[in-house]
């Protein structure tokens, strides 16, 4: 599950949806489902998406925060939403990955585009 | 010049400053200066940093928006700040790059971490 901030601009949310669709195709052998969710301003909301997956009997959800820097959303809001879901669906394992800004290789990617 | 959103969390802004420092080291042969700036909630502000560089006689500033999705900040606020600087310093060339979310290779990087 890819978690993005969400924007008032529909085109921005569509960028995220397109990425989720591309990941879905590439990771279909590894994950049963690949979904996106938004913290604000767009649907589906994170808690809504987590509940839907947990209620569908998914045993483990891996959450990738689609954020470059660890602000309040990544450090506080998202862990809190996960905690709520853990209480409601204790049988579902939730794994929170590092946000995108900490991905190994990001620096080299930026360097390439500036070179 | 790397432009990030800026956060109330100082640790988040420091992540950006660290990245700028790393890029500065890696790109010292290609760029005379590598600087960071924030749209909100942190210093230096984008207009302030642009003016400082332009006033220092820098002939071209390449601006990389450190954003994953093109919301209002990337599509509206940042181009407007650039336009203001262009009027004030017409001799300084401002080049706005695509935001990070459109970097070629980002999808593969995400795929790797999920694999």
XYZ file of C-alpha atoms in Angstrom:
230
model
C 0.000 0.000 0.000
C 1.466 3.273 -1.174
C 0.457 6.225 1.015
C 0.625 9.696 -0.519
C -0.286 13.080 0.926
C -3.137 13.840 -1.472
C -3.762 17.124 -3.272
C -6.618 19.406 -4.256
C -5.293 19.048 -7.810
C -6.823 15.973 -9.368
C -3.877 15.642 -11.769
C -1.520 15.268 -8.823
C -3.574 12.439 -7.323
C -3.721 10.822 -10.737
C 0.104 10.791 -10.874
C -0.003 8.697 -7.695
C -2.717 6.419 -9.068
C -0.689 5.868 -12.218
C 2.343 4.909 -10.135
C 0.229 2.452 -8.111
C -1.032 0.931 -11.358
C 2.540 0.538 -12.644
C 3.663 -1.039 -9.355
C 0.635 -3.337 -9.460
C 1.742 -4.661 -12.832
C 5.381 -5.036 -11.841
C 4.754 -6.615 -8.423
C 1.839 -8.895 -9.228
C 3.999 -11.965 -8.619
C 5.025 -10.781 -5.176
C 1.936 -9.081 -3.731
C -1.652 -10.244 -3.912
C -2.833 -6.650 -4.107
C -1.153 -3.277 -4.623
C -3.233 -0.289 -3.503
C -2.846 3.432 -2.960
C -4.280 5.674 -0.256
C -4.151 9.344 0.718
C -3.679 11.082 4.051
C -5.666 14.154 3.039
C -7.724 15.752 0.289
C -8.236 12.614 -1.814
C -9.798 9.160 -1.668
C -9.412 6.435 -0.543
C -8.323 7.595 2.908
C -5.589 5.594 4.647
C -7.782 4.218 7.453
C -10.493 3.302 4.965
C -8.038 1.421 2.714
C -6.356 -0.340 5.667
C -9.730 -1.491 7.020
C -10.852 -2.710 3.629
C -7.720 -4.827 3.190
C -7.749 -6.164 6.753
C -11.466 -6.962 6.575
C -10.847 -8.819 3.288
C -8.615 -11.212 5.230
C -5.232 -9.941 4.001
C -2.657 -11.249 6.497
C 0.092 -8.694 5.982
C 0.029 -5.150 4.655
C 3.321 -3.477 3.722
C 2.986 0.320 3.807
C 5.300 2.572 1.810
C 4.997 6.290 2.656
C 5.278 8.192 -0.634
C 6.959 11.172 1.038
C 10.377 12.686 0.518
C 10.854 14.075 4.021
C 9.658 12.761 7.374
C 7.391 15.539 8.570
C 4.401 15.288 10.867
C 2.482 13.087 8.429
C 5.143 10.383 8.274
C 6.278 10.562 11.904
C 2.962 11.000 13.651
C -0.225 10.766 11.578
C 0.573 7.581 9.677
C 1.837 5.539 12.687
C -1.290 6.595 14.581
C -3.576 5.371 11.807
C -1.684 2.067 11.768
C -2.070 1.746 15.532
C -5.834 2.159 15.229
C -5.972 -0.530 12.554
C -3.821 -2.881 14.667
C -6.300 -2.594 17.532
C -9.258 -3.247 15.253
C -7.642 -6.081 13.260
C -4.964 -7.682 15.488
C -4.664 -10.668 13.134
C -3.408 -8.452 10.298
C 0.307 -7.653 10.339
C 1.183 -4.076 9.358
C 4.733 -3.325 8.225
C 5.705 0.319 7.835
C 8.624 0.930 5.475
C 10.922 3.967 5.378
C 9.631 6.900 3.367
C 10.880 7.458 -0.190
C 13.394 10.135 0.852
C 15.412 7.413 2.600
C 15.436 5.014 -0.356
C 18.933 3.863 -1.144
C 19.746 5.134 -4.611
C 17.659 8.307 -4.536
C 20.735 10.516 -4.272
C 22.299 8.874 -7.330
C 19.055 9.291 -9.246
C 19.044 13.028 -8.498
C 22.699 13.279 -9.362
C 22.032 11.671 -12.757
C 19.372 14.188 -13.691
C 21.688 17.081 -12.792
C 24.687 15.664 -14.595
C 18.931 24.727 -6.102
C 16.832 22.065 -4.474
C 13.386 23.312 -3.396
C 11.566 21.397 -0.665
C 8.240 22.035 1.005
C 9.585 22.676 4.504
C 8.232 21.277 7.749
C 7.541 22.354 11.310
C 9.736 19.393 12.303
C 13.333 20.511 12.337
C 14.531 16.924 11.735
C 12.622 16.879 8.454
C 14.294 20.077 7.239
C 17.639 18.668 8.315
C 17.062 15.628 6.068
C 16.798 18.069 3.174
C 19.877 20.005 4.270
C 21.841 16.765 4.487
C 20.793 15.851 0.954
C 21.869 19.289 -0.279
C 25.227 18.830 1.409
C 25.665 15.414 -0.245
C 24.730 16.832 -3.656
C 27.118 19.736 -3.089
C 29.968 17.295 -2.620
C 29.013 15.115 -5.563
C 28.293 17.966 -7.997
C 31.070 20.377 -7.088
C 32.708 19.861 -10.486
C 29.543 20.706 -12.363
C 27.901 23.489 -10.344
C 29.552 26.507 -8.753
C 27.073 26.344 -5.887
C 24.462 23.862 -4.677
C 21.829 25.331 -2.363
C 18.537 24.353 -0.790
C 15.412 26.423 -0.153
C 11.948 25.913 1.312
C 8.514 26.979 0.152
C 7.075 27.145 3.661
C 7.840 26.756 7.362
C 11.652 26.789 7.045
C 14.513 29.012 5.937
C 15.899 30.057 3.528
C 12.723 30.875 1.604
C 12.762 30.255 -2.155
C 12.526 33.923 -3.195
C 15.207 34.874 -0.685
C 17.612 32.191 -1.984
C 16.901 33.004 -5.638
C 17.559 36.709 -5.023
C 20.758 35.977 -3.158
C 22.124 33.827 -5.989
C 21.017 36.229 -8.728
C 22.405 39.236 -6.845
C 25.708 37.373 -6.439
C 26.021 37.372 -10.227
C 25.176 33.711 -10.845
C 24.257 33.463 -14.543
C 22.092 30.352 -14.460
C 20.134 28.716 -11.657
C 18.811 25.186 -12.163
C 15.866 24.491 -9.852
C 14.903 20.946 -8.832
C 11.559 20.694 -6.999
C 12.009 18.108 -4.235
C 8.388 16.969 -4.496
C 6.914 13.616 -5.410
C 3.638 14.862 -6.866
C 2.838 18.033 -8.778
C 0.366 19.758 -6.488
C -0.309 23.464 -6.120
C 3.214 24.151 -4.841
C 4.939 22.704 -7.902
C 2.427 23.823 -10.509
C 1.602 27.284 -9.238
C 3.606 28.654 -6.307
C 7.087 27.791 -7.532
C 6.643 29.046 -11.136
C 5.220 32.287 -9.726
C 8.267 32.820 -7.494
C 10.515 32.188 -10.497
C 8.572 34.708 -12.560
C 9.087 37.363 -9.896
C 12.837 36.677 -9.847
C 13.006 36.801 -13.662
C 11.488 40.292 -13.616
C 13.887 41.475 -10.935
C 17.010 39.826 -12.394
C 16.434 39.420 -16.157
C 20.133 38.654 -16.725
C 19.901 35.467 -14.628
C 18.622 32.377 -16.431
C 16.255 30.208 -14.368
C 15.731 26.604 -15.451
C 12.954 24.673 -13.734
C 13.395 20.881 -13.834
C 10.694 18.245 -13.427
C 9.832 17.336 -9.848
C 11.318 14.193 -8.277
C 8.169 12.127 -8.868
C 8.877 12.267 -12.611
C 12.533 11.183 -12.322
C 13.286 8.310 -14.644
C 14.245 5.369 -12.473
C 12.084 6.196 -9.456
C 9.652 3.374 -10.219
C 12.496 0.842 -10.374
C 13.904 2.174 -7.102
C 10.549 1.636 -5.376
C 10.227 -1.790 -6.969
C 13.643 -2.770 -5.576
C 12.716 -1.885 -2.009
C 9.529 -3.944 -2.254
C 11.196 -6.914 -3.850
